[in-house]
Amino acid sequence: MSEQDVKKTSEEVLISANEENEKKPPFQTPKGVHDILPENHDYHTYIKKVVRHRSRQAGFKRISTPIFEFTEVFKRTVGEASDIVNKEMYTFLDRKGRSLTLRPEGTAGVVRAYIQNNMKDLPQPVELYYYSPFFRYEKPQAGRYRQFWQFGFEIIGEKDPALDAQSILISKKIYEDLGIMDSLDLQLNNIGDVESRIKYAEALKDYYYGKERYLSEDDLMRLEKNPIRILDSKNEDTMILNQSAPGFEEFLSKESIEYHNEVKEYLDVLGVKYTENTKLVRGLDYYTQTVYEFWDKKRGSQNSVGGGGRYDGMIELMGGEPTPATGFAMGVERVIAQMKRMKVKVPKKDNLHVFVAQLGKEAKKKCLPLINELRDKGIKTMGALGKGAIKHQLKLADKFNVPYTILIGLTEVRENTAIIRDMRVGSQTTVAFDKVVDEIVKRIGEDKLDFYDPSQPI
Ligand code: AMP
């Protein structure tokens, strides 16, 4: 409430709030989803470049799976007892009554594609990456949306602790490239094989039984269906209880302990620092053995910017041959928020080089081909093609923040010339019309030109 509002009666505040609401356009985005406006697209473009570069360096190839899949794809893999499947999926029936779901995460679709397209016949491991939107019906809040973007990669068909360490290194390098790794803490755990988890779940049940009054409704449900998920609870009382709960380490098999030690040895060789967290679990049931998350140092688990791990049982679960796999996914909106917090600047490619102002139909006839030629030469050009006084057009050029304006009025048409105005110092030069493009290219500088090179992948 503002200071002014304090002086108003509550009724007045209500009326002004209603008036405010009335001013809203009739159509708004649904709760929890957002437009990506140009300013944030600069971040997306930059992030996409960074992740593509690191992915290609590591030999990953891009995959895009459909935005919706048969519901069973997620139910079977993400887990019936997970929050995602239980209450966060956008599920609907198509016209033939088949149950479809907007993908809530990336791994299940990629694994479905691996099996469906016989990728087991390709040289293994198959390494794939994606940059796509996902959908979860969550309670919207900062960093938690109903449509969000993830970059992720999957390495399918090979198992070795060295591979886990290498995946973690690639994720870390990406955060470094994005300028936010200093603010993050890598949390690492091994959640063992299926047998270890059954034993661990029993131990957790014993621990929480008798303490039900401290558990939220959701956590009580987890206690029956999948007690390990309680460790990921955001309920304050439960979080306090969790601190004294037994950790995974007591229940791991000898093989899992050895596997985990080897992962850590490789991370040490690579100079990757981590925090061991024996209670780290992930929100999806398909993980086995190595799991990891990148947390904001200040906010902890509430603000995980990404995570991953091994999911060796999933391909078999989906009807394929037993095949080991590991993967990672990073939340793009959370990374952007972190970049902004860390004051990381991204290059803006949308800045214009030149504004073309004109007066009269004859001038327009000269300007249209000129604008076309300037753009073909790599000059980012905007033309004021509507009617309007030159003074008004110059004001517009100022607002667009261009370094140069080209002016063509009646005199310039008659004399076959053009005026180049340097907007930063306000000086003007008249040049022959057929020299304008060369002069602008010279002033902007060859290295700043914006060319589309079709031979380069986007
Ligand atoms: P997950 O698939 O749950 O492991 O999520 C991987 C990453 O995606 C998380 O670490 C978050 O950074 C991000 N993420 C997950 N859910 C959301 C959401 N609802 N809104 C925004 N980002 C999300």
Short mmCIF file of C-alpha atoms and ligand atoms in Angstrom, two decimals:
data_model
loop_
_atom_site.label_atom_id
_atom_site.label_comp_id
_atom_site.label_asym_id
_atom_site.label_seq_id
_atom_site.Cartn_x
_atom_site.Cartn_y
_atom_site.Cartn_z
CA MET A 1 0.00 0.00 0.00
CA SER A 2 1.40 3.44 -0.90
CA GLU A 3 1.57 6.42 1.51
CA GLN A 4 -1.33 7.98 -0.32
CA ASP A 5 -3.35 4.83 0.10
CA VAL A 6 -2.79 4.95 3.88
CA LYS A 7 -4.75 8.22 3.99
CA LYS A 8 -7.63 6.71 1.98
CA THR A 9 -10.43 4.73 3.58
CA SER A 10 -10.41 1.04 2.81
CA GLU A 11 -13.50 1.59 0.63
CA GLU A 12 -11.64 4.20 -1.44
CA VAL A 13 -8.69 1.84 -1.85
CA LEU A 14 -11.08 -0.87 -3.01
CA ILE A 15 -12.74 1.46 -5.52
CA SER A 16 -9.39 2.63 -6.92
CA ALA A 17 -8.21 -0.98 -7.16
CA ASN A 18 -11.36 -1.85 -9.07
CA GLU A 19 -10.82 1.12 -11.38
CA GLU A 20 -7.27 -0.09 -11.91
CA ASN A 21 -8.62 -3.54 -12.81
CA GLU A 22 -11.13 -2.03 -15.16
CA LYS A 23 -8.30 -0.42 -17.08
CA LYS A 24 -6.76 -3.83 -17.81
CA PRO A 25 -7.23 -5.04 -21.39
CA PRO A 26 -9.89 -7.76 -21.57
CA PHE A 27 -7.44 -10.52 -22.51
CA GLN A 28 -4.58 -11.46 -20.20
CA THR A 29 -2.29 -14.48 -20.22
CA PRO A 30 -3.54 -17.35 -18.04
CA LYS A 31 -2.01 -17.53 -14.54
CA GLY A 32 1.60 -18.73 -14.47
CA VAL A 33 2.45 -18.18 -18.15
CA HIS A 34 4.30 -15.24 -19.69
CA ASP A 35 5.14 -13.54 -22.94
CA ILE A 36 8.85 -13.56 -23.69
CA LEU A 37 9.33 -9.91 -24.60
CA PRO A 38 12.27 -8.74 -26.75
CA GLU A 39 14.42 -7.81 -23.73
CA ASN A 40 14.25 -11.36 -22.38
CA HIS A 41 14.69 -12.85 -25.83
CA ASP A 42 18.22 -11.38 -25.80
CA TYR A 43 18.88 -13.64 -22.80
CA HIS A 44 17.26 -16.66 -24.47
CA THR A 45 19.33 -16.08 -27.63
CA TYR A 46 22.51 -15.83 -25.60
CA ILE A 47 21.75 -18.89 -23.47
CA LYS A 48 20.82 -20.90 -26.55
CA LYS A 49 24.18 -20.00 -28.12
CA VAL A 50 26.11 -20.99 -25.01
CA VAL A 51 24.36 -24.34 -24.56
CA ARG A 52 24.54 -25.15 -28.27
CA HIS A 53 28.24 -24.43 -28.32
CA ARG A 54 29.00 -26.59 -25.27
CA SER A 55 26.69 -29.36 -26.57
CA ARG A 56 28.34 -29.46 -29.99
CA GLN A 57 31.80 -29.48 -28.42
CA ALA A 58 30.77 -32.60 -26.53
CA GLY A 59 29.30 -34.28 -29.62
CA PHE A 60 25.63 -33.90 -28.62
CA LYS A 61 23.01 -33.59 -31.35
CA ARG A 62 19.76 -31.64 -31.06
CA ILE A 63 16.41 -33.36 -30.72
CA SER A 64 12.89 -31.90 -30.50
CA THR A 65 10.14 -34.22 -29.34
CA PRO A 66 6.43 -33.31 -29.60
CA ILE A 67 4.93 -30.91 -27.08
CA PHE A 68 2.38 -33.57 -26.13
CA GLU A 69 2.73 -37.32 -25.67
CA PHE A 70 0.45 -40.13 -24.55
CA THR A 71 -0.09 -39.61 -20.81
CA GLU A 72 1.26 -43.09 -20.07
CA VAL A 73 4.76 -41.99 -21.25
CA PHE A 74 5.03 -39.72 -18.20
CA LYS A 75 3.00 -41.82 -15.76
CA ARG A 76 5.21 -44.84 -16.36
CA THR A 77 8.52 -42.99 -16.04
CA VAL A 78 8.17 -39.88 -13.89
CA GLY A 79 6.24 -41.98 -11.36
CA GLU A 80 2.63 -42.26 -10.19
CA ALA A 81 3.61 -41.00 -6.72
CA SER A 82 5.53 -37.95 -7.97
CA ASP A 83 4.06 -34.44 -7.61
CA ILE A 84 4.35 -33.99 -11.35
CA VAL A 85 2.14 -36.93 -12.27
CA ASN A 86 -0.16 -36.55 -9.27
CA LYS A 87 -1.16 -32.95 -9.61
CA GLU A 88 0.90 -31.00 -12.11
CA MET A 89 0.16 -32.46 -15.52
CA TYR A 90 -1.92 -30.77 -18.19
CA THR A 91 -3.82 -33.86 -19.30
CA PHE A 92 -6.69 -33.91 -21.76
CA LEU A 93 -8.62 -36.30 -23.96
CA ASP A 94 -8.39 -35.87 -27.72
CA ARG A 95 -11.42 -36.25 -29.98
CA LYS A 96 -11.04 -40.02 -30.01
CA GLY A 97 -10.88 -40.15 -26.22
CA ARG A 98 -7.12 -40.83 -25.97
CA SER A 99 -5.37 -39.35 -22.95
CA LEU A 100 -2.62 -36.90 -23.91
CA THR A 101 -0.38 -34.74 -21.71
CA LEU A 102 1.60 -31.56 -22.37
CA ARG A 103 5.14 -32.64 -21.58
CA PRO A 104 6.12 -31.71 -18.00
CA GLU A 105 9.79 -32.65 -18.54
CA GLY A 106 12.15 -33.71 -21.31
CA THR A 107 13.68 -37.09 -20.51
CA ALA A 108 10.61 -39.33 -20.96
CA GLY A 109 9.97 -38.01 -24.50
CA VAL A 110 13.62 -38.42 -25.51
CA VAL A 111 13.68 -41.99 -24.19
CA ARG A 112 10.42 -42.73 -26.05
CA ALA A 113 12.08 -41.34 -29.22
CA TYR A 114 15.26 -43.41 -28.62
CA ILE A 115 13.22 -46.62 -28.48
CA GLN A 116 10.74 -45.71 -31.25
CA ASN A 117 13.50 -44.72 -33.69
CA ASN A 118 15.75 -47.72 -32.93
CA MET A 119 18.57 -45.50 -31.77
CA LYS A 120 20.07 -48.54 -30.04
CA ASP A 121 21.39 -49.43 -33.52
CA LEU A 122 23.44 -46.19 -33.62
CA PRO A 123 26.94 -46.03 -32.11
CA GLN A 124 26.46 -45.79 -28.32
CA PRO A 125 26.18 -43.69 -26.29
CA VAL A 126 23.58 -41.62 -28.12
CA GLU A 127 23.97 -38.03 -26.92
CA LEU A 128 21.07 -35.66 -27.46
CA TYR A 129 20.15 -32.16 -26.30
CA TYR A 130 17.02 -30.01 -26.34
CA TYR A 131 15.92 -26.44 -25.65
CA SER A 132 12.15 -26.49 -25.31
CA PRO A 133 9.09 -25.32 -23.37
CA PHE A 134 7.53 -27.52 -20.68
CA PHE A 135 4.27 -27.37 -18.75
CA ARG A 136 3.42 -28.04 -15.12
CA TYR A 137 0.28 -27.05 -13.25
CA GLU A 138 2.19 -25.62 -10.28
CA LYS A 139 1.35 -22.86 -7.83
CA PRO A 140 2.85 -19.89 -9.68
CA GLN A 141 5.49 -17.91 -7.77
CA ALA A 142 8.89 -16.39 -8.48
CA GLY A 143 10.87 -18.93 -10.50
CA ARG A 144 7.94 -21.38 -10.70
CA TYR A 145 5.73 -21.09 -13.75
CA ARG A 146 3.18 -23.16 -15.61
CA GLN A 147 5.07 -22.86 -18.88
CA PHE A 148 8.85 -22.70 -18.61
CA TRP A 149 11.86 -23.47 -20.78
CA GLN A 150 14.54 -26.03 -20.18
CA PHE A 151 17.81 -26.85 -21.82
CA GLY A 152 18.72 -30.47 -21.24
CA PHE A 153 20.86 -33.30 -22.49
CA GLU A 154 20.67 -37.09 -22.31
CA ILE A 155 23.49 -39.61 -22.73
CA ILE A 156 21.94 -43.02 -23.44
CA GLY A 157 23.66 -46.39 -23.83
CA GLU A 158 26.70 -46.31 -21.58
CA LYS A 159 27.45 -46.44 -17.87
CA ASP A 160 30.60 -45.40 -16.09
CA PRO A 161 31.33 -43.09 -13.17
CA ALA A 162 33.59 -41.12 -15.55
CA LEU A 163 30.57 -40.39 -17.73
CA ASP A 164 28.62 -39.05 -14.72
CA ALA A 165 31.56 -36.81 -13.80
CA GLN A 166 31.82 -35.60 -17.38
CA SER A 167 28.08 -34.72 -17.51
CA ILE A 168 28.43 -32.75 -14.30
CA LEU A 169 31.45 -30.94 -15.73
CA ILE A 170 29.56 -29.95 -18.91
CA SER A 171 26.67 -28.55 -16.85
CA LYS A 172 29.09 -26.63 -14.66
CA LYS A 173 30.91 -25.22 -17.71
CA ILE A 174 27.59 -23.96 -19.06
CA TYR A 175 26.86 -22.10 -15.81
CA GLU A 176 30.40 -20.70 -15.93
CA ASP A 177 29.92 -19.49 -19.51
CA LEU A 178 26.66 -17.87 -18.43
CA GLY A 179 28.51 -16.01 -15.67
CA ILE A 180 26.54 -17.46 -12.70
CA MET A 181 28.59 -20.41 -11.44
CA ASP A 182 30.12 -18.31 -8.64
CA SER A 183 26.64 -17.95 -7.13
CA LEU A 184 25.88 -21.68 -7.31
CA ASP A 185 26.66 -24.69 -5.21
CA LEU A 186 26.78 -28.18 -6.71
CA GLN A 187 24.94 -30.69 -4.50
CA LEU A 188 25.80 -34.34 -5.06
CA ASN A 189 24.35 -37.63 -3.88
CA ASN A 190 24.03 -41.29 -4.80
CA ILE A 191 20.52 -42.67 -4.26
CA GLY A 192 21.55 -46.26 -4.93
CA ASP A 193 19.75 -49.02 -6.76
CA VAL A 194 16.12 -50.11 -6.40
CA GLU A 195 16.85 -52.49 -3.48
CA SER A 196 18.70 -49.80 -1.50
CA ARG A 197 15.82 -47.40 -2.04
CA ILE A 198 13.24 -49.91 -0.79
CA LYS A 199 15.27 -50.37 2.41
CA TYR A 200 15.75 -46.62 2.75
CA ALA A 201 12.02 -45.96 2.24
CA GLU A 202 11.22 -48.40 5.08
CA ALA A 203 13.69 -46.65 7.38
CA LEU A 204 12.15 -43.29 6.55
CA LYS A 205 8.66 -44.62 7.28
CA ASP A 206 9.86 -45.78 10.71
CA TYR A 207 11.34 -42.32 11.27
CA TYR A 208 8.24 -40.31 10.30
CA TYR A 209 5.65 -42.61 11.91
CA GLY A 210 4.62 -40.96 15.19
CA LYS A 211 5.53 -37.51 13.82
CA GLU A 212 2.54 -37.24 11.47
CA ARG A 213 1.22 -34.12 13.19
CA TYR A 214 4.19 -32.15 11.80
CA LEU A 215 3.63 -33.31 8.24
CA SER A 216 1.55 -31.45 5.65
CA GLU A 217 -1.30 -33.20 3.84
CA ASP A 218 0.97 -33.74 0.81
CA ASP A 219 3.73 -35.19 2.97
CA LEU A 220 1.28 -37.59 4.65
CA MET A 221 0.32 -38.84 1.21
CA ARG A 222 4.04 -39.22 0.33
CA LEU A 223 4.60 -41.14 3.56
CA GLU A 224 2.31 -43.86 2.26
CA LYS A 225 3.19 -43.78 -1.44
CA ASN A 226 6.86 -42.75 -1.63
CA PRO A 227 8.43 -41.58 1.66
CA ILE A 228 11.73 -40.62 -0.03
CA ARG A 229 9.88 -37.71 -1.67
CA ILE A 230 9.28 -36.19 1.80
CA LEU A 231 12.96 -35.18 1.78
CA ASP A 232 12.10 -32.76 -1.06
CA SER A 233 9.22 -31.14 0.89
CA LYS A 234 9.03 -27.35 1.00
CA ASN A 235 6.84 -27.45 4.15
CA GLU A 236 8.78 -25.68 6.94
CA ASP A 237 7.98 -28.16 9.75
CA THR A 238 8.84 -31.09 7.51
CA MET A 239 12.10 -29.43 6.48
CA ILE A 240 13.11 -29.22 10.16
CA LEU A 241 12.17 -32.89 10.68
CA ASN A 242 14.14 -33.85 7.57
CA GLN A 243 17.36 -32.54 9.09
CA SER A 244 17.42 -35.42 11.59
CA ALA A 245 16.11 -38.10 9.21
CA PRO A 246 18.50 -40.90 8.22
CA GLY A 247 20.51 -40.20 5.04
CA PHE A 248 20.95 -42.44 2.00
CA GLU A 249 24.52 -43.38 2.89
CA GLU A 250 23.51 -45.98 5.48
CA PHE A 251 21.50 -47.95 2.92
CA LEU A 252 23.73 -48.01 -0.12
CA SER A 253 25.08 -51.29 -1.46
CA LYS A 254 28.85 -51.83 -1.68
CA GLU A 255 28.67 -51.33 -5.47
CA SER A 256 26.84 -48.01 -5.13
CA ILE A 257 29.37 -46.76 -2.58
CA GLU A 258 32.25 -47.72 -4.88
CA TYR A 259 30.50 -46.14 -7.85
CA HIS A 260 29.94 -42.94 -5.91
CA ASN A 261 33.54 -42.79 -4.70
CA GLU A 262 34.74 -43.15 -8.26
CA VAL A 263 32.47 -40.30 -9.46
CA LYS A 264 33.96 -38.12 -6.74
CA GLU A 265 37.52 -39.12 -7.67
CA TYR A 266 36.90 -38.03 -11.27
CA LEU A 267 35.30 -34.78 -10.12
CA ASP A 268 38.39 -34.10 -8.03
CA VAL A 269 40.63 -34.75 -11.04
CA LEU A 270 38.51 -32.28 -13.01
CA GLY A 271 38.69 -29.71 -10.20
CA VAL A 272 34.89 -29.68 -9.78
CA LYS A 273 33.88 -28.66 -6.27
CA TYR A 274 30.72 -30.19 -4.78
CA THR A 275 28.79 -30.45 -1.54
CA GLU A 276 27.86 -33.96 -0.50
CA ASN A 277 24.19 -34.04 0.41
CA THR A 278 23.04 -37.50 1.47
CA LYS A 279 19.41 -36.32 1.50
CA LEU A 280 19.34 -34.93 -2.02
CA VAL A 281 16.47 -36.50 -3.99
CA ARG A 282 14.95 -35.38 -7.26
CA GLY A 283 11.32 -34.73 -8.05
CA LEU A 284 11.14 -37.53 -10.60
CA ASP A 285 11.05 -41.20 -9.67
CA TYR A 286 13.18 -42.49 -12.52
CA TYR A 287 16.57 -41.60 -11.03
CA THR A 288 19.07 -44.20 -9.79
CA GLN A 289 22.61 -43.81 -8.40
CA THR A 290 24.21 -40.41 -9.11
CA VAL A 291 21.98 -37.35 -8.67
CA TYR A 292 23.02 -33.70 -8.54
CA GLU A 293 21.56 -30.21 -8.46
CA PHE A 294 22.91 -26.70 -8.80
CA TRP A 295 21.52 -24.54 -5.98
CA ASP A 296 21.71 -20.83 -5.45
CA LYS A 297 24.21 -20.46 -2.57
CA LYS A 298 21.86 -18.08 -0.75
CA ARG A 299 18.48 -19.70 -1.38
CA GLY A 300 19.35 -23.40 -1.40
CA SER A 301 16.91 -26.01 -2.68
CA GLN A 302 14.16 -23.39 -3.17
CA ASN A 303 16.09 -22.09 -6.12
CA SER A 304 17.59 -24.98 -7.99
CA VAL A 305 18.67 -23.75 -11.41
CA GLY A 306 19.13 -27.26 -12.76
CA GLY A 307 19.96 -30.84 -12.00
CA GLY A 308 20.32 -34.30 -13.32
CA GLY A 309 21.46 -37.80 -12.74
CA ARG A 310 21.42 -41.40 -13.81
CA TYR A 311 18.24 -43.23 -14.85
CA ASP A 312 19.35 -46.73 -15.73
CA GLY A 313 15.95 -48.44 -15.43
CA MET A 314 13.91 -46.12 -17.59
CA ILE A 315 14.49 -47.52 -21.08
CA GLU A 316 13.44 -50.99 -19.94
CA LEU A 317 10.45 -49.48 -18.14
CA MET A 318 9.35 -48.01 -21.48
CA GLY A 319 9.62 -51.34 -23.31
CA GLY A 320 13.22 -51.09 -24.57
CA GLU A 321 16.18 -53.33 -23.79
CA PRO A 322 17.92 -52.62 -20.47
CA THR A 323 20.06 -49.57 -21.27
CA PRO A 324 21.91 -47.25 -18.88
CA ALA A 325 21.50 -43.49 -19.24
CA THR A 326 22.22 -40.16 -17.60
CA GLY A 327 20.91 -36.64 -18.19
CA PHE A 328 20.69 -33.05 -17.06
CA ALA A 329 18.09 -30.25 -17.30
CA MET A 330 18.40 -26.56 -16.51
CA GLY A 331 15.55 -24.08 -15.99
CA VAL A 332 16.07 -21.20 -18.40
CA GLU A 333 13.85 -18.64 -16.58
CA ARG A 334 15.71 -19.30 -13.32
CA VAL A 335 19.04 -18.94 -15.10
CA ILE A 336 17.91 -15.60 -16.59
CA ALA A 337 16.80 -14.39 -13.14
CA GLN A 338 20.17 -15.46 -11.72
CA MET A 339 22.03 -13.70 -14.56
CA LYS A 340 20.09 -10.52 -13.80
CA ARG A 341 20.85 -10.85 -10.08
CA MET A 342 24.54 -11.32 -10.93
CA LYS A 343 24.33 -8.31 -13.33
CA VAL A 344 25.47 -10.40 -16.31
CA LYS A 345 24.94 -8.37 -19.48
CA VAL A 346 24.10 -10.06 -22.76
CA PRO A 347 24.84 -8.66 -26.22
CA LYS A 348 21.92 -6.93 -27.89
CA LYS A 349 21.72 -7.81 -31.54
CA ASP A 350 18.58 -5.83 -32.24
CA ASN A 351 20.18 -2.36 -32.12
CA LEU A 352 19.63 -0.52 -35.38
CA HIS A 353 22.46 1.06 -37.36
CA VAL A 354 20.52 3.49 -39.51
CA PHE A 355 17.20 5.28 -39.71
CA VAL A 356 16.08 6.54 -43.13
CA ALA A 357 13.90 9.66 -43.10
CA GLN A 358 12.24 11.01 -46.22
CA LEU A 359 9.87 13.68 -47.42
CA GLY A 360 7.52 13.23 -50.36
CA LYS A 361 6.63 10.45 -52.74
CA GLU A 362 9.69 10.95 -55.00
CA ALA A 363 11.99 10.67 -51.98
CA LYS A 364 10.17 7.51 -50.92
CA LYS A 365 10.81 6.00 -54.35
CA LYS A 366 14.53 6.50 -53.75
CA CYS A 367 14.41 5.36 -50.13
CA LEU A 368 12.71 2.00 -50.66
CA PRO A 369 15.53 0.53 -52.84
CA LEU A 370 18.11 2.28 -50.63
CA ILE A 371 16.75 0.60 -47.48
CA ASN A 372 16.78 -2.73 -49.32
CA GLU A 373 20.42 -2.27 -50.39
CA LEU A 374 21.54 -1.16 -46.93
CA ARG A 375 19.97 -4.28 -45.37
CA ASP A 376 21.58 -6.51 -48.02
CA LYS A 377 24.95 -5.02 -47.07
CA GLY A 378 24.44 -5.98 -43.44
CA ILE A 379 23.27 -2.59 -42.16
CA LYS A 380 20.35 -2.90 -39.74
CA THR A 381 18.00 -0.28 -41.16
CA MET A 382 14.63 1.14 -40.27
CA GLY A 383 12.73 3.46 -42.58
CA ALA A 384 10.02 5.94 -41.64
CA LEU A 385 7.74 5.14 -44.52
CA GLY A 386 4.58 6.77 -43.21
CA LYS A 387 3.83 10.42 -43.68
CA GLY A 388 5.31 12.87 -41.21
CA ALA A 389 7.45 16.02 -40.97
CA ILE A 390 11.23 15.46 -41.11
CA LYS A 391 11.44 16.96 -37.59
CA HIS A 392 9.05 14.31 -36.31
CA GLN A 393 11.00 11.55 -38.09
CA LEU A 394 14.27 12.76 -36.55
CA LYS A 395 12.69 12.62 -33.09
CA LEU A 396 11.71 9.05 -33.88
CA ALA A 397 15.28 8.26 -34.98
CA ASP A 398 16.46 9.57 -31.62
CA LYS A 399 14.02 7.30 -29.81
CA PHE A 400 15.29 4.30 -31.76
CA ASN A 401 18.77 5.26 -30.61
CA VAL A 402 20.41 4.90 -34.03
CA PRO A 403 23.93 6.24 -34.61
CA TYR A 404 23.09 7.52 -38.12
CA THR A 405 20.08 8.90 -39.99
CA ILE A 406 19.90 9.27 -43.75
CA LEU A 407 17.66 12.16 -44.86
CA ILE A 408 16.24 12.54 -48.34
CA GLY A 409 14.00 15.55 -48.95
CA LEU A 410 12.93 17.50 -52.04
CA THR A 411 16.37 19.15 -52.54
CA GLU A 412 18.22 15.83 -52.21
CA VAL A 413 15.90 14.21 -54.78
CA ARG A 414 16.51 17.11 -57.18
CA GLU A 415 20.31 17.07 -56.67
CA ASN A 416 20.59 13.26 -56.45
CA THR A 417 22.21 13.41 -53.01
CA ALA A 418 21.45 12.32 -49.45
CA ILE A 419 22.25 13.77 -46.03
CA ILE A 420 23.97 11.57 -43.47
CA ARG A 421 23.37 12.80 -39.94
CA ASP A 422 25.56 11.60 -37.11
CA MET A 423 22.98 11.42 -34.31
CA ARG A 424 25.52 11.35 -31.47
CA VAL A 425 27.17 14.69 -32.35
CA GLY A 426 24.41 16.21 -34.48
CA SER A 427 26.71 16.89 -37.52
CA GLN A 428 25.49 16.44 -41.09
CA THR A 429 27.25 15.66 -44.39
CA THR A 430 25.77 15.68 -47.87
CA VAL A 431 26.97 12.84 -50.11
CA ALA A 432 26.18 11.74 -53.67
CA PHE A 433 23.24 9.31 -53.62
CA ASP A 434 25.24 6.42 -55.15
CA LYS A 435 27.92 6.79 -52.41
CA VAL A 436 25.56 6.63 -49.42
CA VAL A 437 25.73 2.88 -48.85
CA ASP A 438 29.57 2.74 -49.03
CA GLU A 439 29.85 5.72 -46.70
CA ILE A 440 27.52 4.13 -44.12
CA VAL A 441 29.34 0.77 -44.33
CA LYS A 442 32.62 2.62 -43.73
CA ARG A 443 31.24 4.50 -40.74
CA ILE A 444 29.61 1.48 -39.12
CA GLY A 445 32.69 -0.68 -39.69
CA GLU A 446 32.89 -3.98 -41.61
CA ASP A 447 33.12 -5.98 -38.36
CA LYS A 448 29.79 -4.65 -37.04
CA LEU A 449 27.72 -5.62 -40.09
CA ASP A 450 24.93 -8.11 -39.60
CA PHE A 451 25.02 -10.78 -42.28
CA TYR A 452 22.96 -13.89 -42.56
CA ASP A 453 25.20 -16.72 -43.56
CA PRO A 454 23.00 -19.66 -44.63
CA SER A 455 26.00 -22.00 -44.50
CA GLN A 456 26.13 -21.50 -40.72
CA PRO A 457 23.63 -23.53 -38.68
CA ILE A 458 21.21 -21.42 -36.67
P1 AMP B 1 13.27 -30.89 -12.98
O1 AMP B 1 12.80 -31.42 -14.30
O2 AMP B 1 12.14 -30.76 -12.00
O3 AMP B 1 14.48 -31.54 -12.46
O4 AMP B 1 13.66 -29.37 -13.27
C1 AMP B 1 14.89 -28.97 -13.80
C2 AMP B 1 15.01 -27.48 -13.64
O5 AMP B 1 13.95 -26.83 -14.34
C3 AMP B 1 14.85 -27.01 -12.21
O6 AMP B 1 16.09 -27.05 -11.55
C4 AMP B 1 14.36 -25.60 -12.39
O7 AMP B 1 15.46 -24.75 -12.63
C5 AMP B 1 13.54 -25.68 -13.63
N1 AMP B 1 12.10 -25.77 -13.33
C6 AMP B 1 11.39 -26.85 -12.92
N2 AMP B 1 10.10 -26.55 -12.75
C7 AMP B 1 9.96 -25.24 -13.07
C8 AMP B 1 8.84 -24.34 -13.10
N3 AMP B 1 7.62 -24.72 -12.79
N4 AMP B 1 9.08 -23.06 -13.49
C9 AMP B 1 10.32 -22.65 -13.82
N5 AMP B 1 11.40 -23.46 -13.81
C10 AMP B 1 11.23 -24.73 -13.44
#
